[in-house]
Short mmCIF file of C-alpha atoms in Angstrom, two decimals:
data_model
loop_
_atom_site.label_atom_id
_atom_site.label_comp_id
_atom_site.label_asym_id
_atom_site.label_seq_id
_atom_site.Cartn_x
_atom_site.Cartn_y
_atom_site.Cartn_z
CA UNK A 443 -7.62 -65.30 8.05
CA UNK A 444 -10.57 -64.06 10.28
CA UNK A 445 -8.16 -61.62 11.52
CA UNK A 446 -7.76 -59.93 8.30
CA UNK A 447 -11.55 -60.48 7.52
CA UNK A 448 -12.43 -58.12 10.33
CA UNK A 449 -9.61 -55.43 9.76
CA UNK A 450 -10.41 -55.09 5.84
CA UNK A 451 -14.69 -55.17 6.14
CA UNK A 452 -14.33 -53.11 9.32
CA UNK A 453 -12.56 -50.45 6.72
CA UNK A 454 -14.99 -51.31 4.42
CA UNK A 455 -18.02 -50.75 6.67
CA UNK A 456 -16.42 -47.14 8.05
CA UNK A 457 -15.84 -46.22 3.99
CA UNK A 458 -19.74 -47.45 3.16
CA UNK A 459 -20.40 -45.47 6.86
CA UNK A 460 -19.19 -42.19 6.00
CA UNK A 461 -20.65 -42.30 2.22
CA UNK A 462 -23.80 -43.01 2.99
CA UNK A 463 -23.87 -40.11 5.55
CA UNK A 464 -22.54 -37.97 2.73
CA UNK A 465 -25.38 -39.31 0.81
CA UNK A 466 -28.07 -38.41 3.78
CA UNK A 467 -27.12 -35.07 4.04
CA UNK A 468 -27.16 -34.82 0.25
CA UNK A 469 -30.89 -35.93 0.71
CA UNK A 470 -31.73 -33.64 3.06
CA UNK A 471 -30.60 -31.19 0.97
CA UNK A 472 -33.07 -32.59 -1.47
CA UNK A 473 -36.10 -32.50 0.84
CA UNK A 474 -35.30 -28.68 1.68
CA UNK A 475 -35.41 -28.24 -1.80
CA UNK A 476 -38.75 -29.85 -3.06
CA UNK A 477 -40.24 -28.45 -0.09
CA UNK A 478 -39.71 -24.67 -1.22
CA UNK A 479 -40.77 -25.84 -4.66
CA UNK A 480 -43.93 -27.34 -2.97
CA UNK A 481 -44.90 -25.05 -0.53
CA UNK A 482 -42.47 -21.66 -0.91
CA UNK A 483 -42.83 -18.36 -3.01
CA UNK A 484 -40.28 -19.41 -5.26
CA UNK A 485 -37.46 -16.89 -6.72
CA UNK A 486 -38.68 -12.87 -5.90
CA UNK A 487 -37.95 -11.26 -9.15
CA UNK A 488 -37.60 -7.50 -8.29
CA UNK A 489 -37.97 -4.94 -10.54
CA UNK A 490 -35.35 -3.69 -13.20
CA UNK A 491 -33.58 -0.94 -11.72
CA UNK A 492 -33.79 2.26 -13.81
CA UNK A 493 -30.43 3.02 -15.51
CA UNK A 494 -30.25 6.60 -14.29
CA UNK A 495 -30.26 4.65 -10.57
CA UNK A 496 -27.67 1.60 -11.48
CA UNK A 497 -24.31 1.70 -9.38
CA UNK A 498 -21.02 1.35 -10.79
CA UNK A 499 -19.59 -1.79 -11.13
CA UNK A 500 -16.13 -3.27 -11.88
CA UNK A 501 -16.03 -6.23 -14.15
CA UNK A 502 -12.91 -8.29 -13.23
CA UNK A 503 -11.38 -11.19 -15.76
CA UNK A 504 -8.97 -13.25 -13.99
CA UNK A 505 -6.93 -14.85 -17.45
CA UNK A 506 -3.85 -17.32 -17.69
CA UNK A 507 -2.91 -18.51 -21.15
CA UNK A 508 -6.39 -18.48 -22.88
CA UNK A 509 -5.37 -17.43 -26.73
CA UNK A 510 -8.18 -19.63 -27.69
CA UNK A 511 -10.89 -17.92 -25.79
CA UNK A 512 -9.79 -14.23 -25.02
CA UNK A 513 -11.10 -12.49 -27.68
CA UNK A 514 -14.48 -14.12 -27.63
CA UNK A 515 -14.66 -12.91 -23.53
CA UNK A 516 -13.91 -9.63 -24.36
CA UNK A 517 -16.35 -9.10 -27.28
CA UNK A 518 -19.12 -10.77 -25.08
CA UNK A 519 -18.40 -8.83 -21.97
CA UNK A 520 -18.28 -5.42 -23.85
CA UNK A 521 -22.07 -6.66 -24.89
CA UNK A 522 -23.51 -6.43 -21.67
CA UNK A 523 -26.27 -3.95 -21.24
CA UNK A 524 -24.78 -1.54 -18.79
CA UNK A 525 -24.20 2.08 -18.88
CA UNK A 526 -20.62 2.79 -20.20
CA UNK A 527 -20.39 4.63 -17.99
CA UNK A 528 -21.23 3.15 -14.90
CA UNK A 529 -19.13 -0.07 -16.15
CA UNK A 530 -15.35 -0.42 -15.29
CA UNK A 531 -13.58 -3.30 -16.82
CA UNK A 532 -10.43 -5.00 -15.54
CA UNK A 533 -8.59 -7.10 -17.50
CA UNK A 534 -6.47 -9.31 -15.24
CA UNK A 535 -3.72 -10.85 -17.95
CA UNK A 536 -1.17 -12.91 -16.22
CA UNK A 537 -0.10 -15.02 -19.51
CA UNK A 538 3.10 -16.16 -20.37
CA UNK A 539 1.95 -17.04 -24.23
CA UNK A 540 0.40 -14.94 -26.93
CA UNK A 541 -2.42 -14.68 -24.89
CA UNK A 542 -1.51 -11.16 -23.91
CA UNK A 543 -0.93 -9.70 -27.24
CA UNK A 544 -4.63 -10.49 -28.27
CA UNK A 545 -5.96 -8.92 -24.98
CA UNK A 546 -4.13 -5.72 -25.73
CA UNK A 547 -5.47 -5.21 -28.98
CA UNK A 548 -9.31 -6.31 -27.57
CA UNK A 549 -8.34 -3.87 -25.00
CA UNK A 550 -7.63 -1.08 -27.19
CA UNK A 551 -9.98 -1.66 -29.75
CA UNK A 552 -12.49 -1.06 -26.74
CA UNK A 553 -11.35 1.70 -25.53
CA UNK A 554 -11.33 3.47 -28.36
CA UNK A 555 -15.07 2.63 -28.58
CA UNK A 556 -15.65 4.10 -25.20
CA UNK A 557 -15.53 1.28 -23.06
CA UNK A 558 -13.86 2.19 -19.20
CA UNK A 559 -11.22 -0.56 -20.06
CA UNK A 560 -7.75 -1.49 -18.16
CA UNK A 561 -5.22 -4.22 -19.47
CA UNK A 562 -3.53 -5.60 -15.83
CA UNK A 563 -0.57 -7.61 -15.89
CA UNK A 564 1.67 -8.93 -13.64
CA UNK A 565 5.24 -10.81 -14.30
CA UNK A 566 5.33 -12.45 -11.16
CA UNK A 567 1.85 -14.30 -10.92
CA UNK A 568 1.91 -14.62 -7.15
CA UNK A 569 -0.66 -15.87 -5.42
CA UNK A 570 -2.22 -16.90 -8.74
CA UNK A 571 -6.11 -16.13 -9.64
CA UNK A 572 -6.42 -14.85 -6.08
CA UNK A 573 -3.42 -12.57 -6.01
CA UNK A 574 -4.57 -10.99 -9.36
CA UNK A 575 -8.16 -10.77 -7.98
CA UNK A 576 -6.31 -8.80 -4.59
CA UNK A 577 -4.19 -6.94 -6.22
CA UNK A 578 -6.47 -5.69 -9.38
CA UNK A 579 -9.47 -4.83 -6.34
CA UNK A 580 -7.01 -1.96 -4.83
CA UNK A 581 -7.77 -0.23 -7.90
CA UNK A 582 -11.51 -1.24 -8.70
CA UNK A 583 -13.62 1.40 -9.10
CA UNK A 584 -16.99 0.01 -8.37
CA UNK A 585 -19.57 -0.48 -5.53
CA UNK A 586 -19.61 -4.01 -6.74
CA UNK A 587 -17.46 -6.26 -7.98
CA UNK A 588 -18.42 -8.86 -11.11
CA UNK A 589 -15.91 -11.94 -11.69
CA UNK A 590 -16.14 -14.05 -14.84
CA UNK A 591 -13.68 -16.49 -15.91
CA UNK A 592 -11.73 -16.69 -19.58
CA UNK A 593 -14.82 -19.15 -20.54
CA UNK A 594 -17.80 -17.70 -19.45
CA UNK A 595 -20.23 -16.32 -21.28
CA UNK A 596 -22.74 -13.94 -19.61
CA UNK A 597 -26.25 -12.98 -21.18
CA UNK A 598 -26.46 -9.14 -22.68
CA UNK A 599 -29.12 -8.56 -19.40
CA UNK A 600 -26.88 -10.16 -16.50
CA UNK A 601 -25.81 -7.24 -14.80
CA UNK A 602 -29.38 -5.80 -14.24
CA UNK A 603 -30.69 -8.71 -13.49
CA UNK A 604 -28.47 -9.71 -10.72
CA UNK A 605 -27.69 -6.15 -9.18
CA UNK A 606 -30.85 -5.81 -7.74
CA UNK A 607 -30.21 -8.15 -5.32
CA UNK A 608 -28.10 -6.08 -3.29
CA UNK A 609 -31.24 -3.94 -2.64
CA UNK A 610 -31.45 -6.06 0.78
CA UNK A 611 -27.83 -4.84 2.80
CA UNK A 612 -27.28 -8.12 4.07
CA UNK A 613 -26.25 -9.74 1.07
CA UNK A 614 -22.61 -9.58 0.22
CA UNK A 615 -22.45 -12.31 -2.91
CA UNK A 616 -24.73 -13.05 -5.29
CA UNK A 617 -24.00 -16.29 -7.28
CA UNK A 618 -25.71 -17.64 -11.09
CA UNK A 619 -26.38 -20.86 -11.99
CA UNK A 620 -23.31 -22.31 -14.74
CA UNK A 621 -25.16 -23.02 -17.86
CA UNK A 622 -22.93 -25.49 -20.57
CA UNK A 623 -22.78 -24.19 -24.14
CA UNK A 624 -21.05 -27.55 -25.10
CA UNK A 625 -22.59 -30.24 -22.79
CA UNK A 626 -23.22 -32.24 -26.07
CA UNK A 627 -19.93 -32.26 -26.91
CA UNK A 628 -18.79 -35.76 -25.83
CA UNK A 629 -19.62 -38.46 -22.95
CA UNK A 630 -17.10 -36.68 -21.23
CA UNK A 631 -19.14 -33.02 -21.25
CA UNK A 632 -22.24 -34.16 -20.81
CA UNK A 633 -21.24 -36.21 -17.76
CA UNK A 634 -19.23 -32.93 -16.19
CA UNK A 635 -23.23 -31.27 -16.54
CA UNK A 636 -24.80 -34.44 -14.61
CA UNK A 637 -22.45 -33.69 -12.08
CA UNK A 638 -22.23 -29.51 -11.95
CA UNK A 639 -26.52 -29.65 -11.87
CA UNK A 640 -26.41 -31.01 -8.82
CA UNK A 641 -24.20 -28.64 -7.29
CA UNK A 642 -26.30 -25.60 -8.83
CA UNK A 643 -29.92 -26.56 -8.06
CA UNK A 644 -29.77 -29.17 -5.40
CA UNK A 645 -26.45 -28.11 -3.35
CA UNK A 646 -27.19 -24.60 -3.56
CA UNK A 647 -30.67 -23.66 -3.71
CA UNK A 648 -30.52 -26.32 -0.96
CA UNK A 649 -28.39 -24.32 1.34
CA UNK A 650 -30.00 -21.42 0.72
CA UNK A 651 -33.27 -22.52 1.66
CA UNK A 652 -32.43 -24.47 4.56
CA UNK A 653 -30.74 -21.07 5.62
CA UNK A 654 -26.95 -22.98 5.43
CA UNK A 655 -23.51 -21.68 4.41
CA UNK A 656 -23.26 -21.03 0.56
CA UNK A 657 -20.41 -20.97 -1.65
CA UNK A 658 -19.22 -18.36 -4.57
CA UNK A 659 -17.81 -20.59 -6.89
CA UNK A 660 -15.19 -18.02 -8.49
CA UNK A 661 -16.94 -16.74 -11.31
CA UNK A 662 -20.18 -16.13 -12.39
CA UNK A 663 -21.20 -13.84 -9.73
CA UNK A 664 -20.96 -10.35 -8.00
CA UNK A 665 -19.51 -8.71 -4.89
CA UNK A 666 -20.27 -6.17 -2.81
CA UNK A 667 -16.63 -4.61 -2.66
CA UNK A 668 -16.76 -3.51 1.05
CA UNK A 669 -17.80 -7.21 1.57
CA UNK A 670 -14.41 -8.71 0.29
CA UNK A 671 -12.47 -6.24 2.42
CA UNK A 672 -14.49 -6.88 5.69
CA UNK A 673 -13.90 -10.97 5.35
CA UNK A 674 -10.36 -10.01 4.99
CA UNK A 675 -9.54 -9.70 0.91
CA UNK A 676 -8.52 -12.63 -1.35
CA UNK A 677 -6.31 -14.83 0.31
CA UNK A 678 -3.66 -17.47 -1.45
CA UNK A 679 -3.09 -20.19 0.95
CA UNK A 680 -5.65 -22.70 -0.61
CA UNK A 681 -6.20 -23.50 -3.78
CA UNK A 682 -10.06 -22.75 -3.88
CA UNK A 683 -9.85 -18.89 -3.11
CA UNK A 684 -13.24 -18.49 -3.86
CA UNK A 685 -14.88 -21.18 -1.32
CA UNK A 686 -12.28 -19.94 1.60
CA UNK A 687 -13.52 -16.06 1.08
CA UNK A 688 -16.89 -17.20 0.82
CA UNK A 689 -17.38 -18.96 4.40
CA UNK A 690 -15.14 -16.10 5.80
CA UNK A 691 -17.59 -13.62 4.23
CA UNK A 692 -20.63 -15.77 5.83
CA UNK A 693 -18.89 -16.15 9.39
CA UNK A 694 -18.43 -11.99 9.58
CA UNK A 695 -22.52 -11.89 8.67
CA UNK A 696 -22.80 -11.48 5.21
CA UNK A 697 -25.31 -13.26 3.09
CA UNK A 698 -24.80 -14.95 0.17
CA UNK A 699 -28.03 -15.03 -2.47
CA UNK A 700 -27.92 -17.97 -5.11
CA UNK A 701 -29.94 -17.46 -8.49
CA UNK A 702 -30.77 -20.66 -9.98
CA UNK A 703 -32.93 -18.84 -12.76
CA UNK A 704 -30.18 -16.74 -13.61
CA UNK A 705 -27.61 -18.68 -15.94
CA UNK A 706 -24.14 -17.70 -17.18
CA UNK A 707 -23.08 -20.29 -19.93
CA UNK A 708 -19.39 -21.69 -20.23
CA UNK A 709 -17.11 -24.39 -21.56
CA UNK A 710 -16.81 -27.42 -19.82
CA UNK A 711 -13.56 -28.78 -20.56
CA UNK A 712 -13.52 -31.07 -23.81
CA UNK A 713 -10.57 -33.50 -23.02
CA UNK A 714 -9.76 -35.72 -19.85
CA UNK A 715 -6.14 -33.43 -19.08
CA UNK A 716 -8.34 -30.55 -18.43
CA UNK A 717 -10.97 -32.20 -16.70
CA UNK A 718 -8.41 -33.68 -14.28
CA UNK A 719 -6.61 -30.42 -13.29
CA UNK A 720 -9.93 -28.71 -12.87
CA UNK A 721 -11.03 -31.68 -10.13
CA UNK A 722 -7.28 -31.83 -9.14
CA UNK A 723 -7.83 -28.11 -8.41
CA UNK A 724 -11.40 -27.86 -6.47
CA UNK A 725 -10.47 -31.55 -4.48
CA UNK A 726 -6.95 -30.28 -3.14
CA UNK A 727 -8.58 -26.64 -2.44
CA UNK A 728 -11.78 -27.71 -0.67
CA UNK A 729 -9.46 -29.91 1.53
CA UNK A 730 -6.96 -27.04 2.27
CA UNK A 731 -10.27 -24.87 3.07
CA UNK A 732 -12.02 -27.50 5.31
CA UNK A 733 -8.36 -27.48 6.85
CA UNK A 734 -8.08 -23.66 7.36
CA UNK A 735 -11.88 -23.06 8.00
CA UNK A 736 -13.50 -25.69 9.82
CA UNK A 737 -12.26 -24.76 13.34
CA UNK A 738 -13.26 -21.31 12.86
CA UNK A 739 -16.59 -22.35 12.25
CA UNK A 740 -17.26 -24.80 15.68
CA UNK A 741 -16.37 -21.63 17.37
CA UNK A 742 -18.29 -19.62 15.97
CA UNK A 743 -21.80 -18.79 17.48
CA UNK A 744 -23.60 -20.05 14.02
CA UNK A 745 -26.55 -22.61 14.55
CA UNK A 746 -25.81 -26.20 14.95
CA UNK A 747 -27.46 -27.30 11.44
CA UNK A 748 -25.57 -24.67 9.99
CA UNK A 749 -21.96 -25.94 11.33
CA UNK A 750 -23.22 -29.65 10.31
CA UNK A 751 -23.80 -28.73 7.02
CA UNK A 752 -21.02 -26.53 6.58
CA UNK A 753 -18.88 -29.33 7.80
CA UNK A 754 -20.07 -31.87 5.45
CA UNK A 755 -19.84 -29.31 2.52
CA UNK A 756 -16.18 -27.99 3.03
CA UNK A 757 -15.39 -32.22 3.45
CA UNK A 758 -17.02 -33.12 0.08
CA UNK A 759 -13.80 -33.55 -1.63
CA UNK A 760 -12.88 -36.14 1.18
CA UNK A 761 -15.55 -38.21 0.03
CA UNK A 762 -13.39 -39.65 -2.65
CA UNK A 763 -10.78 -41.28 -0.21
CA UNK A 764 -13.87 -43.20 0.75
CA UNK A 765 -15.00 -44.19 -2.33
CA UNK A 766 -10.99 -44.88 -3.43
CA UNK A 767 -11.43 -47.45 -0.01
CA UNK A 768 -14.25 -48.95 -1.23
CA UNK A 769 -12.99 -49.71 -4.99
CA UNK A 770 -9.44 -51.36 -3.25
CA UNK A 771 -10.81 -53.05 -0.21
CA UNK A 772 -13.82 -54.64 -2.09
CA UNK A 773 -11.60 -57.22 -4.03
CA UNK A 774 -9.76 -58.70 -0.59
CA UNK A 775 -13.16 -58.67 1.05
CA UNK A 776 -14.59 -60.96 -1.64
CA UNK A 777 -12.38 -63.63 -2.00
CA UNK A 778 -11.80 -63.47 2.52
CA UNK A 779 -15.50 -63.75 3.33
CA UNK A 780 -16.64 -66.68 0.90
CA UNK A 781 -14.84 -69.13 2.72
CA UNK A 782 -15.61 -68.31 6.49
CA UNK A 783 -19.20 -67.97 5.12
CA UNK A 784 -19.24 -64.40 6.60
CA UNK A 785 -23.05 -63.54 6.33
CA UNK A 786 -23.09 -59.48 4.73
CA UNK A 787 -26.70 -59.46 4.07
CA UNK A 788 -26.83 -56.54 7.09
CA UNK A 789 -24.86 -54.63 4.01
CA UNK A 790 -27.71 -54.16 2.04
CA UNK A 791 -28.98 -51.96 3.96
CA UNK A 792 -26.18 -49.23 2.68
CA UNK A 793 -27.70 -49.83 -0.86
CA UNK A 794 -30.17 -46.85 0.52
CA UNK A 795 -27.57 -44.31 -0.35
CA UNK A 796 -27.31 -45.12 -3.61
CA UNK A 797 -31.28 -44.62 -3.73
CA UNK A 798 -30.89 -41.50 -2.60
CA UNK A 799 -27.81 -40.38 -4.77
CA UNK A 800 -30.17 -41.13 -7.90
CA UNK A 801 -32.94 -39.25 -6.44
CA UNK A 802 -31.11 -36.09 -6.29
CA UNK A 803 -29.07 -36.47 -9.84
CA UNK A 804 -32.99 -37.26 -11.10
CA UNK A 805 -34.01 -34.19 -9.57
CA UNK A 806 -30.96 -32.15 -10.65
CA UNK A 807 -31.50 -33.34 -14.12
CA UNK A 808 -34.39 -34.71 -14.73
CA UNK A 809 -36.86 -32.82 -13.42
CA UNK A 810 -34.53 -29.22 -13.19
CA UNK A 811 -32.27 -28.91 -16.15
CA UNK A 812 -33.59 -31.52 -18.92
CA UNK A 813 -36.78 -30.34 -20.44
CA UNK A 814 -37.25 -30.07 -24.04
CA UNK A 815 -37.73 -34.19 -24.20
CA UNK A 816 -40.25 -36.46 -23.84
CA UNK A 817 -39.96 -38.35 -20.10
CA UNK A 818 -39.59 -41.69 -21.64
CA UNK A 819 -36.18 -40.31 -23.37
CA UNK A 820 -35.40 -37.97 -20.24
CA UNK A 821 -35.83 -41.14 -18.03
CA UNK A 822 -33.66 -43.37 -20.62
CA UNK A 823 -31.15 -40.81 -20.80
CA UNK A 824 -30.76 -40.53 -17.06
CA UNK A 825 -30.46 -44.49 -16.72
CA UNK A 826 -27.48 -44.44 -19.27
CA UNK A 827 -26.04 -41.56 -17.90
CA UNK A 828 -26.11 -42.46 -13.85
CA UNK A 829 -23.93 -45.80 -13.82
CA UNK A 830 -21.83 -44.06 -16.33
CA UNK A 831 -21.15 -41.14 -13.76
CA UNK A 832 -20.46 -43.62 -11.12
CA UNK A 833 -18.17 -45.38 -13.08
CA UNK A 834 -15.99 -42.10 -13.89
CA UNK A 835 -16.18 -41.21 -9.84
CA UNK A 836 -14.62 -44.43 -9.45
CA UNK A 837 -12.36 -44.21 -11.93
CA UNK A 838 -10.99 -40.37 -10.85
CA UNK A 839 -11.08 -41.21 -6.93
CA UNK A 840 -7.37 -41.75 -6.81
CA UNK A 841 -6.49 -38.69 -8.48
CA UNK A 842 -8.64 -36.87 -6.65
CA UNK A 843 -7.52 -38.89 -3.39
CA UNK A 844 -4.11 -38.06 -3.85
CA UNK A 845 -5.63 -34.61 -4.21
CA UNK A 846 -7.37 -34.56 -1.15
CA UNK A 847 -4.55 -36.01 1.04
CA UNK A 848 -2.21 -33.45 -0.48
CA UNK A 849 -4.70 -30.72 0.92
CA UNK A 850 -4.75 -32.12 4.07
CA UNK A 851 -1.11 -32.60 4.90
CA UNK A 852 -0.58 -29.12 3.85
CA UNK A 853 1.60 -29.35 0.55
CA UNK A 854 1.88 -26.85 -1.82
CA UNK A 855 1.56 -26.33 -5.13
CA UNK A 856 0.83 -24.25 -8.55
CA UNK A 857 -2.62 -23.10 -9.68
CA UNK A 858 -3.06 -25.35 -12.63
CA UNK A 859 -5.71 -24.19 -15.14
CA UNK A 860 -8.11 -25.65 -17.10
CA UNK A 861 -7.37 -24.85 -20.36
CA UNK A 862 -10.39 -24.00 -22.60
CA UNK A 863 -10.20 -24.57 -26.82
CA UNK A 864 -13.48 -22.75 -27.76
CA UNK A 865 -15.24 -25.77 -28.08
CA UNK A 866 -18.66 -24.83 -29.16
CA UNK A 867 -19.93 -28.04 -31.61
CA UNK A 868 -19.39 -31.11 -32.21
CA UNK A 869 -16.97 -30.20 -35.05
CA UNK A 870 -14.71 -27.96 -33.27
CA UNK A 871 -11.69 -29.97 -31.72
CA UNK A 872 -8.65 -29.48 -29.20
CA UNK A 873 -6.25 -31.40 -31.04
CA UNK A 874 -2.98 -29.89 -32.07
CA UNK A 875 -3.61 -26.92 -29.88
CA UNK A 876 -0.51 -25.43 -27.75
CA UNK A 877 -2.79 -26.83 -24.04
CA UNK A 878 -2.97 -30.49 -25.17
CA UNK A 879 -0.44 -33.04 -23.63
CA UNK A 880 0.22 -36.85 -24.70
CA UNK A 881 2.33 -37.71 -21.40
CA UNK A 882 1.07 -40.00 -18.84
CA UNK A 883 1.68 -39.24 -15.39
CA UNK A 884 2.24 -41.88 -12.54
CA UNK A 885 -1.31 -41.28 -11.19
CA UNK A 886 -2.92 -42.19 -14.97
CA UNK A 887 -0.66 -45.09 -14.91
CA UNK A 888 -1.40 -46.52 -11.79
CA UNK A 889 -5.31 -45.81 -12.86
CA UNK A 890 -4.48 -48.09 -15.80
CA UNK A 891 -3.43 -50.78 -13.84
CA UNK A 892 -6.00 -50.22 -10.91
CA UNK A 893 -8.97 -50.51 -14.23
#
C-alpha cells in the first residue's frame, strides 16, 4: 500500500505542479497588466482618418450552416460606416442547408443597393474555415483584410476605428475585444463571459504589454493582406487556423495590436452541444498548434520571456489533462493516505494558485467588464459565479482531455461548428431548431458516471 501511496500523490503533486505554474504565469500576466493601468499611458486613440484617405478593405464572412443568423450578419455588416466604395465584401458560404439560399438573396438585395458584394461557395469544403479564408483571399481586393464570424456583430464605427492602427508598419493584426449580446441568457452564458474576459483583458492586454506573443482569435479583427501571405497564407493542418497563422505572423516580425476598448458583440452559444464543440474545437487546435509551432519558436532568436510565455500560452489547452488528473487521482489518494497517516499539510501550500486564479477572474470581471452595479452585488456575483466556473472546468476536463490528447497524437478530424440560434433574450430559445441534438455520446456518458 505505500507503494501505491507514492505512485498516485507523486501524480498528484506533478498535476497540482504544473497547474499552479499555469496559474503563476497567469499572475504575472496580471501584474503586467495593473502595472500599465497604474503607471502606463493607457490605449493611444489616434485620430479618425478622413474618408477621402481610408484604404480599401475586404470584409470576409467565413459561414457553415447558419440559417438562423445569416441574414442578421449581412444586414449588420452592410451598416458599417465605410465608403462603398472603398468596402469589398466576401461572402464565404460553404453550407450544405438552406443557409445558402438566404445568403443569395442578402447578397443580391445588396448589391443592388450598391454594396461591392460577392456570394463564394465551394462544394468541397476543404480545409474548412481556413481553406475558405485561403482560397476567398486570392481574390480579395483590399489592403486589409476584416474577418467576422456568422455571429458577430460589429459596431456601425468599427472599421475606422480600428484601421488606424496600421498607421505604425509593424503591425500586421489588429484584434477587438468579444463583447456578449446574450451573457444573461442562462448560467451557462454568463459563465462562457467569466471565462472569455479573462482571455480579452488579462491574457491579452497582458501579452501585449509585457511585449509577448499575441493571438488573432479568428474573427473580430483585421489583416494587413501582405501580412497573411508573408507568414505563409491560411494553413489547414490544425484545427485553430487562426492561433497557428498568428505566431507564424509574429515569428516573421509582424506585430500584433490588441484593442481592449474596442468591442465586437456576439452570441455565446446557448446550449451545452454547442458549447462543447466550440471547446472541443479551440482544446484539440491549440494542442495541434503547440505541436506544429513550439519547436519553431526555441529556435527562433525571440527573447527568452517571450518563448516562456509563448510556450505556456500555445499549452493552455493541456492544462485540462492536469486538472482531469487531479479530479481521478484525488479519490485513491484519500482513502490511501488516512491510514499510513501520510502528513499533506506541505499541500497547502498549492492552495496559492487558486488565490491567484480568483485574482485575475476578479480583475477580468470585476474590476474590467462588470460596472453598472454596486460592489457589494459585483463582489456577490463574483463569489457565486467563481466555484461555479470551477465546477464546469472540472466537469468538461475529460472532453476537453480527450481533446487535447487527440491534438497531440496527431489525429484528424472535421471542423465542427458552433451552431448559433439568434439568441438575443431570455425568451428566444434553441429548441426544435434543425442544430439541436438529444444523443449522448460516450464522452457525456462517461461524464455522467465520473459526476
Amino acid at each position: 500500500m505505500g507503494v501505491a501511496v507514492y505512485i498516485v500523490g507523486g501524480i498528484y503533486i506533478i498535476a497540482l505542479i504544473y497547474v499552479t505554474f499555469f496559474c503563476l504565469m497567469q499572475f504575472h500576466l496580471l501584474v503586467v497588466y495593473k502595472k500599465n493601468q497604474i503607471f502606463g499611458k493607457g490605449d493611444v486613440i489616434s485620430d479618425i482618418i478622413p474618408d477621402r484617405d481610408l484604404p480599401y478593405i475586404t470584409i470576409q464572412l467565413p459561414i457553415f450552416n447558419e440559417m438562423y443568423v445569416v441574414e442578421r450578419l449581412l444586414d449588420n455588416i452592410t451598416q458599417l460606416d465605410y465608403p462603398k466604395n472603398k468596402l469589398d465584401i466576401q461572402v464565404l458560404d460553404d453550407s450544405t442547408d438552406a443557409t445558402v439560399q438566404l445568403s443569395k438573396k442578402k447578397v443580391t438585395e445588396y448589391k443592388n443597393k450598391g454594396f461591392n458584394i460577392e456570394l463564394i461557395t465551394r462544394t468541397d469544403r476543404s480545409g474548412y474555415k481556413a481553406g475558405a479564408l485561403k482560397e476567398a483571399t486570392k481574390k480579395a481586393r483590399g489592403e486589409f483584410i476584416a474577418i467576422f464570424d456568422a455571429d458577430f456583430l460589429p459596431n456601425p464605427d468599427f472599421l475606422k476605428r480600428t484601421i488606424q492602427e496600421f498607421n505604425d508598419p509593424k503591425v500586421g493584426v489588429v484584434q477587438t475585444r468579444w463583447e456578449h449580446i446574450n451573457q444573461d441568457y442562462s448560467i451557462l452564458t454568463k459563465l462562457q463571459a467569466f471565462q472569455l474576459n479573462v482571455h480579452f483583458s488579462v491574457e491579452q492586454q497582458g501579452r501585449e504589454y509585457g511585449n509577448f506573443l499575441l493571438q488573432f482569435n479568428g474573427t473580430a479583427g483585421i489583416w494587413r493582406k501582405v501580412t497573411i501571405a508573408d507568414a505563409g497564407g491560411w494553413e489547414a493542418d490544425t484545427l485553430t487556423e487562426d492561433l497557428d497563422l498568428s505566431y507564424r505572423a509574429q515569428l516573421k516580425g509582424w506585430k500584433i495590436n490588441f484593442l481592449e476598448h474596442i468591442g465586437a458583440p456576439a452570441e455565446l452559444p446557448a446550449e451545452m452541444n454547442g458549447l462543447k464543440s466550440q471547446q472541443f474545437r479551440w482544446m484539440k487546435g491549440g494542442a495541434e498548434t503547440a505541436r506544429k509551432i513550439l519547436p519553431t519558436i526555441w529556435k527562433s532568436s525571440i527573447p527568452l520571456g517571450q518563448k516562456i510565455h509563448g510556450t505556456v500560452h500555445l499549452l493552455s489547452s493541456s492544462v485540462f489533462l492536469f486538472i482531469f488528473t487531479l479530479g481521478i487521482f484525488s479519490v485513491p489518494l484519500l482513502f490511501l493516505i488516512n491510514p499510513l497517516e501520510f502528513n499533506t499539510d506541505f499541500l497547502v501550500i498549492f492552495l496559492f494558485s487558486l488565490i491567484t486564479l480568483s485574482m485575475v477572474y476578479y480583475q477580468a470581471n470585476v474590476l474590467s467588464e462588470w460596472k453598472e452595479e454596486s460592489t457589494f452585488r459585483l463582489v456577490t456575483k463574483f463569489i457565486f459565479l467563481f466555484p461555479i466556473f470551477l465546477a464546469l472546468s472540472m466537469g468538461l476536463s475529460l472532453h476537453n482531455s480527450i481533446a487535447v490528447i487527440q491534438g497531440w497524437v496527431g489525429k484528424k478530424s472535421a471542423f465542427i461548428r458552433t451552431p448559433k440560434f439568434n439568441i438575443l433574450k431570455k425568451k428566444d430559445t434553441y429548441k426544435n431548431t434543425i442544430y439541436t441534438s438529444n444523443k449522448l455520446s460516450v464522452t457525456t456518458i462517461m461524464e455522467g458516471l465520473l459526476s
